[in-house]
């Protein structure tokens, strides 16, 4: 049985290539049909905000790429409730169908995966 | 035990030194390293062009010697490397750049190599995450 990998994406989409590189890692794993999960934590939850205008920062829109996750078979998507709340993001307006987790849920998620990568 | 080692931080960061120390300890302890994978700013540790001040540890040279001496599978993510200017001769030619700077012992390849290492190793150990 394939070993599972949880990717924790902790950076905002406008703070350098981190968010894109976390996403690339998830998409690559999905392309190989591996059990990949993606957790948006801390500033990483800003990736889930709709209606961003990355062109103003001369950057590409990460949102379109994020929406490719289910197409690549990466459907285990999670976000930290505390991170969303402290940044004023409403759970029902997010870009992706994520499962929102409290601290106990986060602990279970971390325990449930063979490996964890934080980016 | 079989280890995969991933490095995400630049060579001048403490994480790169820790990763190398850990890798040395893995082999000294009789364990195996299935792959060293450089991603994000970690790709700079495979640059042959980094010059450390004379009174500081030359971490990129140490990485190169370590990977070569032990015949390790040292893989650098090609997308992350291109973005940061770490090129082998093929990529330098492909993109019309004046020089290649990938140090001997390392090879450019895709993120699939990281996932394969996760599947092959007993443990993945990462250095230099946020």
mmCIF file of C-alpha atoms in Angstrom:
data_model
loop_
_atom_site.group_PDB
_atom_site.id
_atom_site.type_symbol
_atom_site.label_atom_id
_atom_site.label_comp_id
_atom_site.label_asym_id
_atom_site.label_seq_id
_atom_site.Cartn_x
_atom_site.Cartn_y
_atom_site.Cartn_z
ATOM 1 C CA UNK A 1 0.000 0.000 0.000
ATOM 2 C CA UNK A 2 1.276 3.439 -0.888
ATOM 3 C CA UNK A 3 2.536 5.638 1.925
ATOM 4 C CA UNK A 4 0.461 8.746 2.567
ATOM 5 C CA UNK A 5 1.829 12.282 2.527
ATOM 6 C CA UNK A 6 0.313 15.359 4.118
ATOM 7 C CA UNK A 7 1.543 18.659 2.672
ATOM 8 C CA UNK A 8 1.091 21.625 5.005
ATOM 9 C CA UNK A 9 0.977 24.888 3.056
ATOM 10 C CA UNK A 10 1.664 27.789 5.416
ATOM 11 C CA UNK A 11 2.494 30.764 3.220
ATOM 12 C CA UNK A 12 0.305 33.394 1.580
ATOM 13 C CA UNK A 13 0.091 33.259 -2.217
ATOM 14 C CA UNK A 14 1.781 36.648 -2.565
ATOM 15 C CA UNK A 15 4.779 35.909 -0.323
ATOM 16 C CA UNK A 16 7.053 34.310 -2.888
ATOM 17 C CA UNK A 17 6.886 30.937 -4.601
ATOM 18 C CA UNK A 18 6.118 28.890 -1.453
ATOM 19 C CA UNK A 19 2.391 28.460 -2.049
ATOM 20 C CA UNK A 20 2.928 27.488 -5.672
ATOM 21 C CA UNK A 21 5.704 25.075 -4.740
ATOM 22 C CA UNK A 22 3.520 23.406 -2.108
ATOM 23 C CA UNK A 23 0.783 23.080 -4.710
ATOM 24 C CA UNK A 24 3.210 21.676 -7.293
ATOM 25 C CA UNK A 25 4.253 19.025 -4.797
ATOM 26 C CA UNK A 26 0.618 18.058 -4.235
ATOM 27 C CA UNK A 27 -0.172 17.965 -7.955
ATOM 28 C CA UNK A 28 2.901 15.845 -8.688
ATOM 29 C CA UNK A 29 1.842 13.328 -6.049
ATOM 30 C CA UNK A 30 -1.675 13.282 -7.433
ATOM 31 C CA UNK A 31 -0.322 12.652 -10.916
ATOM 32 C CA UNK A 32 1.349 9.510 -9.566
ATOM 33 C CA UNK A 33 -1.934 8.439 -7.979
ATOM 34 C CA UNK A 34 -0.457 8.638 -4.477
ATOM 35 C CA UNK A 35 -2.471 9.336 -1.323
ATOM 36 C CA UNK A 36 -1.818 13.062 -0.907
ATOM 37 C CA UNK A 37 -3.569 15.482 1.437
ATOM 38 C CA UNK A 38 -3.143 19.248 1.541
ATOM 39 C CA UNK A 39 -3.663 21.347 4.651
ATOM 40 C CA UNK A 40 -3.868 25.145 4.522
ATOM 41 C CA UNK A 41 -2.485 26.507 7.775
ATOM 42 C CA UNK A 42 -1.540 29.941 9.130
ATOM 43 C CA UNK A 43 -1.102 32.440 6.243
ATOM 44 C CA UNK A 44 -1.595 29.515 3.862
ATOM 45 C CA UNK A 45 -5.357 29.982 4.242
ATOM 46 C CA UNK A 46 -5.075 33.238 2.255
ATOM 47 C CA UNK A 47 -4.670 30.989 -0.792
ATOM 48 C CA UNK A 48 -8.328 30.072 -0.361
ATOM 49 C CA UNK A 49 -9.665 33.608 -0.610
ATOM 50 C CA UNK A 50 -11.668 34.320 -3.733
ATOM 51 C CA UNK A 51 -11.451 37.400 -5.902
ATOM 52 C CA UNK A 52 -7.788 38.190 -5.487
ATOM 53 C CA UNK A 53 -6.064 40.417 -8.026
ATOM 54 C CA UNK A 54 -2.548 39.010 -8.298
ATOM 55 C CA UNK A 55 -2.003 41.037 -11.485
ATOM 56 C CA UNK A 56 -1.555 44.100 -9.297
ATOM 57 C CA UNK A 57 1.579 42.413 -7.922
ATOM 58 C CA UNK A 58 2.596 41.204 -11.380
ATOM 59 C CA UNK A 59 1.913 37.647 -10.304
ATOM 60 C CA UNK A 60 -0.110 34.807 -11.750
ATOM 61 C CA UNK A 61 -3.395 33.700 -10.242
ATOM 62 C CA UNK A 62 -2.774 30.682 -8.012
ATOM 63 C CA UNK A 63 -6.498 30.084 -7.630
ATOM 64 C CA UNK A 64 -6.903 28.542 -11.072
ATOM 65 C CA UNK A 65 -4.101 26.076 -10.313
ATOM 66 C CA UNK A 66 -5.558 25.251 -6.905
ATOM 67 C CA UNK A 67 -8.812 24.303 -8.575
ATOM 68 C CA UNK A 68 -6.907 21.685 -10.583
ATOM 69 C CA UNK A 69 -6.264 19.667 -7.407
ATOM 70 C CA UNK A 70 -9.384 17.453 -7.695
ATOM 71 C CA UNK A 71 -8.589 16.859 -11.383
ATOM 72 C CA UNK A 72 -5.227 15.450 -10.266
ATOM 73 C CA UNK A 73 -6.931 13.221 -7.738
ATOM 74 C CA UNK A 74 -6.018 15.353 -4.714
ATOM 75 C CA UNK A 75 -9.353 15.590 -2.953
ATOM 76 C CA UNK A 76 -8.253 15.466 0.677
ATOM 77 C CA UNK A 77 -8.183 19.208 1.279
ATOM 78 C CA UNK A 78 -8.197 20.773 4.734
ATOM 79 C CA UNK A 79 -7.994 24.185 6.337
ATOM 80 C CA UNK A 80 -7.354 25.228 9.916
ATOM 81 C CA UNK A 81 -10.397 26.956 11.468
ATOM 82 C CA UNK A 82 -8.314 29.068 13.822
ATOM 83 C CA UNK A 83 -6.168 30.314 10.916
ATOM 84 C CA UNK A 84 -9.291 31.257 8.942
ATOM 85 C CA UNK A 85 -10.955 33.022 11.863
ATOM 86 C CA UNK A 86 -7.927 35.046 12.904
ATOM 87 C CA UNK A 87 -7.590 36.293 9.316
ATOM 88 C CA UNK A 88 -11.258 37.154 8.884
ATOM 89 C CA UNK A 89 -11.980 34.534 6.233
ATOM 90 C CA UNK A 90 -15.469 33.020 6.184
ATOM 91 C CA UNK A 91 -15.610 29.254 5.748
ATOM 92 C CA UNK A 92 -18.474 29.414 3.229
ATOM 93 C CA UNK A 93 -16.705 31.719 0.766
ATOM 94 C CA UNK A 94 -13.567 29.696 0.119
ATOM 95 C CA UNK A 95 -12.151 28.858 -3.286
ATOM 96 C CA UNK A 96 -11.937 25.103 -2.685
ATOM 97 C CA UNK A 97 -14.160 22.544 -0.987
ATOM 98 C CA UNK A 98 -11.962 22.153 2.084
ATOM 99 C CA UNK A 99 -12.762 20.392 5.304
ATOM 100 C CA UNK A 100 -12.279 22.892 8.127
ATOM 101 C CA UNK A 101 -10.600 21.443 11.205
ATOM 102 C CA UNK A 102 -10.225 22.454 14.843
ATOM 103 C CA UNK A 103 -7.157 21.544 16.887
ATOM 104 C CA UNK A 104 -8.301 17.956 17.643
ATOM 105 C CA UNK A 105 -9.037 17.400 13.944
ATOM 106 C CA UNK A 106 -5.585 18.742 13.026
ATOM 107 C CA UNK A 107 -3.965 16.336 15.464
ATOM 108 C CA UNK A 108 -5.867 13.413 13.951
ATOM 109 C CA UNK A 109 -4.933 14.540 10.455
ATOM 110 C CA UNK A 110 -1.224 14.676 11.313
ATOM 111 C CA UNK A 111 -1.401 11.282 13.014
ATOM 112 C CA UNK A 112 -3.221 9.717 10.077
ATOM 113 C CA UNK A 113 -0.424 10.323 7.552
ATOM 114 C CA UNK A 114 2.848 8.468 7.144
ATOM 115 C CA UNK A 115 4.818 11.601 6.269
ATOM 116 C CA UNK A 116 4.316 15.352 6.654
ATOM 117 C CA UNK A 117 5.997 18.105 4.637
ATOM 118 C CA UNK A 118 5.621 21.739 5.671
ATOM 119 C CA UNK A 119 6.167 24.480 3.122
ATOM 120 C CA UNK B 1 16.570 2.153 8.306
ATOM 121 C CA UNK B 2 16.134 3.872 4.943
ATOM 122 C CA UNK B 3 15.968 7.656 5.017
ATOM 123 C CA UNK B 4 14.920 10.180 2.414
ATOM 124 C CA UNK B 5 16.230 13.660 3.153
ATOM 125 C CA UNK B 6 14.604 16.804 1.785
ATOM 126 C CA UNK B 7 16.172 20.242 2.094
ATOM 127 C CA UNK B 8 14.103 23.377 1.493
ATOM 128 C CA UNK B 9 16.370 26.141 2.798
ATOM 129 C CA UNK B 10 19.345 28.009 1.334
ATOM 130 C CA UNK B 11 22.939 26.849 1.963
ATOM 131 C CA UNK B 12 23.663 29.808 4.230
ATOM 132 C CA UNK B 13 20.785 28.824 6.529
ATOM 133 C CA UNK B 14 21.322 26.678 9.618
ATOM 134 C CA UNK B 15 18.908 24.133 8.105
ATOM 135 C CA UNK B 16 21.317 23.211 5.308
ATOM 136 C CA UNK B 17 24.107 22.558 7.807
ATOM 137 C CA UNK B 18 21.752 20.554 10.024
ATOM 138 C CA UNK B 19 20.595 18.486 7.047
ATOM 139 C CA UNK B 20 24.191 17.659 6.122
ATOM 140 C CA UNK B 21 25.071 16.799 9.723
ATOM 141 C CA UNK B 22 21.997 14.581 9.918
ATOM 142 C CA UNK B 23 22.858 12.876 6.631
ATOM 143 C CA UNK B 24 26.393 12.206 7.886
ATOM 144 C CA UNK B 25 24.979 10.744 11.092
ATOM 145 C CA UNK B 26 22.559 8.536 9.159
ATOM 146 C CA UNK B 27 25.419 6.884 7.284
ATOM 147 C CA UNK B 28 27.697 6.789 10.326
ATOM 148 C CA UNK B 29 24.918 4.940 12.147
ATOM 149 C CA UNK B 30 24.833 2.249 9.479
ATOM 150 C CA UNK B 31 21.591 3.419 7.912
ATOM 151 C CA UNK B 32 20.826 4.099 4.274
ATOM 152 C CA UNK B 33 19.962 7.306 2.420
ATOM 153 C CA UNK B 34 17.724 6.491 -0.537
ATOM 154 C CA UNK B 35 17.801 10.055 -1.868
ATOM 155 C CA UNK B 36 18.683 13.622 -0.994
ATOM 156 C CA UNK B 37 16.136 15.941 -2.576
ATOM 157 C CA UNK B 38 16.669 19.695 -2.857
ATOM 158 C CA UNK B 39 13.574 21.871 -3.255
ATOM 159 C CA UNK B 40 12.715 25.555 -2.938
ATOM 160 C CA UNK B 41 15.780 27.554 -1.819
ATOM 161 C CA UNK B 42 17.479 24.240 -1.035
ATOM 162 C CA UNK B 43 18.468 24.023 -4.702
ATOM 163 C CA UNK B 44 21.187 26.611 -4.057
ATOM 164 C CA UNK B 45 23.078 23.945 -2.099
ATOM 165 C CA UNK B 46 23.768 22.296 -5.472
ATOM 166 C CA UNK B 47 25.272 25.423 -7.006
ATOM 167 C CA UNK B 48 28.933 25.178 -7.938
ATOM 168 C CA UNK B 49 29.141 28.970 -7.919
ATOM 169 C CA UNK B 50 28.464 29.797 -4.293
ATOM 170 C CA UNK B 51 31.572 31.187 -2.614
ATOM 171 C CA UNK B 52 31.725 31.047 1.173
ATOM 172 C CA UNK B 53 33.897 33.535 3.083
ATOM 173 C CA UNK B 54 37.259 31.964 3.883
ATOM 174 C CA UNK B 55 36.560 31.719 7.600
ATOM 175 C CA UNK B 56 33.141 30.072 7.150
ATOM 176 C CA UNK B 57 32.162 26.531 6.342
ATOM 177 C CA UNK B 58 31.726 26.031 2.595
ATOM 178 C CA UNK B 59 28.453 24.158 2.809
ATOM 179 C CA UNK B 60 27.852 23.705 -0.930
ATOM 180 C CA UNK B 61 31.328 22.177 -1.360
ATOM 181 C CA UNK B 62 30.717 19.961 1.670
ATOM 182 C CA UNK B 63 27.393 18.774 0.229
ATOM 183 C CA UNK B 64 29.032 18.004 -3.109
ATOM 184 C CA UNK B 65 31.858 16.037 -1.500
ATOM 185 C CA UNK B 66 29.415 14.146 0.713
ATOM 186 C CA UNK B 67 27.079 13.171 -2.131
ATOM 187 C CA UNK B 68 29.957 12.144 -4.388
ATOM 188 C CA UNK B 69 31.991 10.281 -1.775
ATOM 189 C CA UNK B 70 29.031 8.106 -0.792
ATOM 190 C CA UNK B 71 27.595 7.788 -4.296
ATOM 191 C CA UNK B 72 24.282 9.159 -3.105
ATOM 192 C CA UNK B 73 21.272 9.853 -5.278
ATOM 193 C CA UNK B 74 21.318 13.651 -5.087
ATOM 194 C CA UNK B 75 18.314 15.120 -6.889
ATOM 195 C CA UNK B 76 17.516 18.793 -7.426
ATOM 196 C CA UNK B 77 13.964 19.790 -8.378
ATOM 197 C CA UNK B 78 14.290 21.083 -11.908
ATOM 198 C CA UNK B 79 11.444 23.621 -11.726
ATOM 199 C CA UNK B 80 12.732 25.100 -8.466
ATOM 200 C CA UNK B 81 16.293 25.102 -9.840
ATOM 201 C CA UNK B 82 15.413 26.851 -13.110
ATOM 202 C CA UNK B 83 13.537 29.550 -11.202
ATOM 203 C CA UNK B 84 16.611 30.172 -9.033
ATOM 204 C CA UNK B 85 19.317 29.893 -11.659
ATOM 205 C CA UNK B 86 20.790 26.468 -10.906
ATOM 206 C CA UNK B 87 21.287 24.951 -14.354
ATOM 207 C CA UNK B 88 23.034 21.954 -15.849
ATOM 208 C CA UNK B 89 24.543 22.165 -19.328
ATOM 209 C CA UNK B 90 21.374 20.911 -21.039
ATOM 210 C CA UNK B 91 19.165 23.505 -19.361
ATOM 211 C CA UNK B 92 21.678 26.315 -19.877
ATOM 212 C CA UNK B 93 21.686 25.482 -23.569
ATOM 213 C CA UNK B 94 17.903 25.074 -23.731
ATOM 214 C CA UNK B 95 17.254 28.494 -22.202
ATOM 215 C CA UNK B 96 20.200 30.280 -23.793
ATOM 216 C CA UNK B 97 21.989 30.998 -20.522
ATOM 217 C CA UNK B 98 25.744 31.685 -20.534
ATOM 218 C CA UNK B 99 26.815 29.045 -18.010
ATOM 219 C CA UNK B 100 25.881 25.879 -16.189
ATOM 220 C CA UNK B 101 26.453 25.810 -12.430
ATOM 221 C CA UNK B 102 25.019 22.519 -11.178
ATOM 222 C CA UNK B 103 27.721 20.963 -9.014
ATOM 223 C CA UNK B 104 28.967 17.451 -9.800
ATOM 224 C CA UNK B 105 27.152 14.733 -7.903
ATOM 225 C CA UNK B 106 23.717 16.337 -8.333
ATOM 226 C CA UNK B 107 21.155 15.863 -11.056
ATOM 227 C CA UNK B 108 18.090 17.872 -12.051
ATOM 228 C CA UNK B 109 14.816 15.986 -12.086
ATOM 229 C CA UNK B 110 11.151 16.363 -11.224
ATOM 230 C CA UNK B 111 9.087 16.355 -8.052
ATOM 231 C CA UNK B 112 8.114 12.783 -8.816
ATOM 232 C CA UNK B 113 11.560 11.870 -7.446
ATOM 233 C CA UNK B 114 10.546 13.209 -4.045
ATOM 234 C CA UNK B 115 7.330 11.219 -4.060
ATOM 235 C CA UNK B 116 9.176 8.097 -5.148
ATOM 236 C CA UNK B 117 11.644 8.603 -2.296
ATOM 237 C CA UNK B 118 8.740 8.890 0.164
ATOM 238 C CA UNK B 119 7.468 5.541 -1.093
ATOM 239 C CA UNK B 120 10.899 3.888 -0.951
ATOM 240 C CA UNK B 121 12.180 5.190 2.382
ATOM 241 C CA UNK B 122 11.087 4.254 5.876
ATOM 242 C CA UNK B 123 11.275 7.911 6.881
ATOM 243 C CA UNK B 124 11.298 11.251 5.130
ATOM 244 C CA UNK B 125 13.159 13.912 7.105
ATOM 245 C CA UNK B 126 12.740 17.529 5.972
ATOM 246 C CA UNK B 127 14.931 20.491 6.792
ATOM 247 C CA UNK B 128 14.155 24.158 6.412
ATOM 248 C CA UNK B 129 10.378 24.408 6.271
ATOM 249 C CA UNK B 130 8.710 27.622 7.458
#
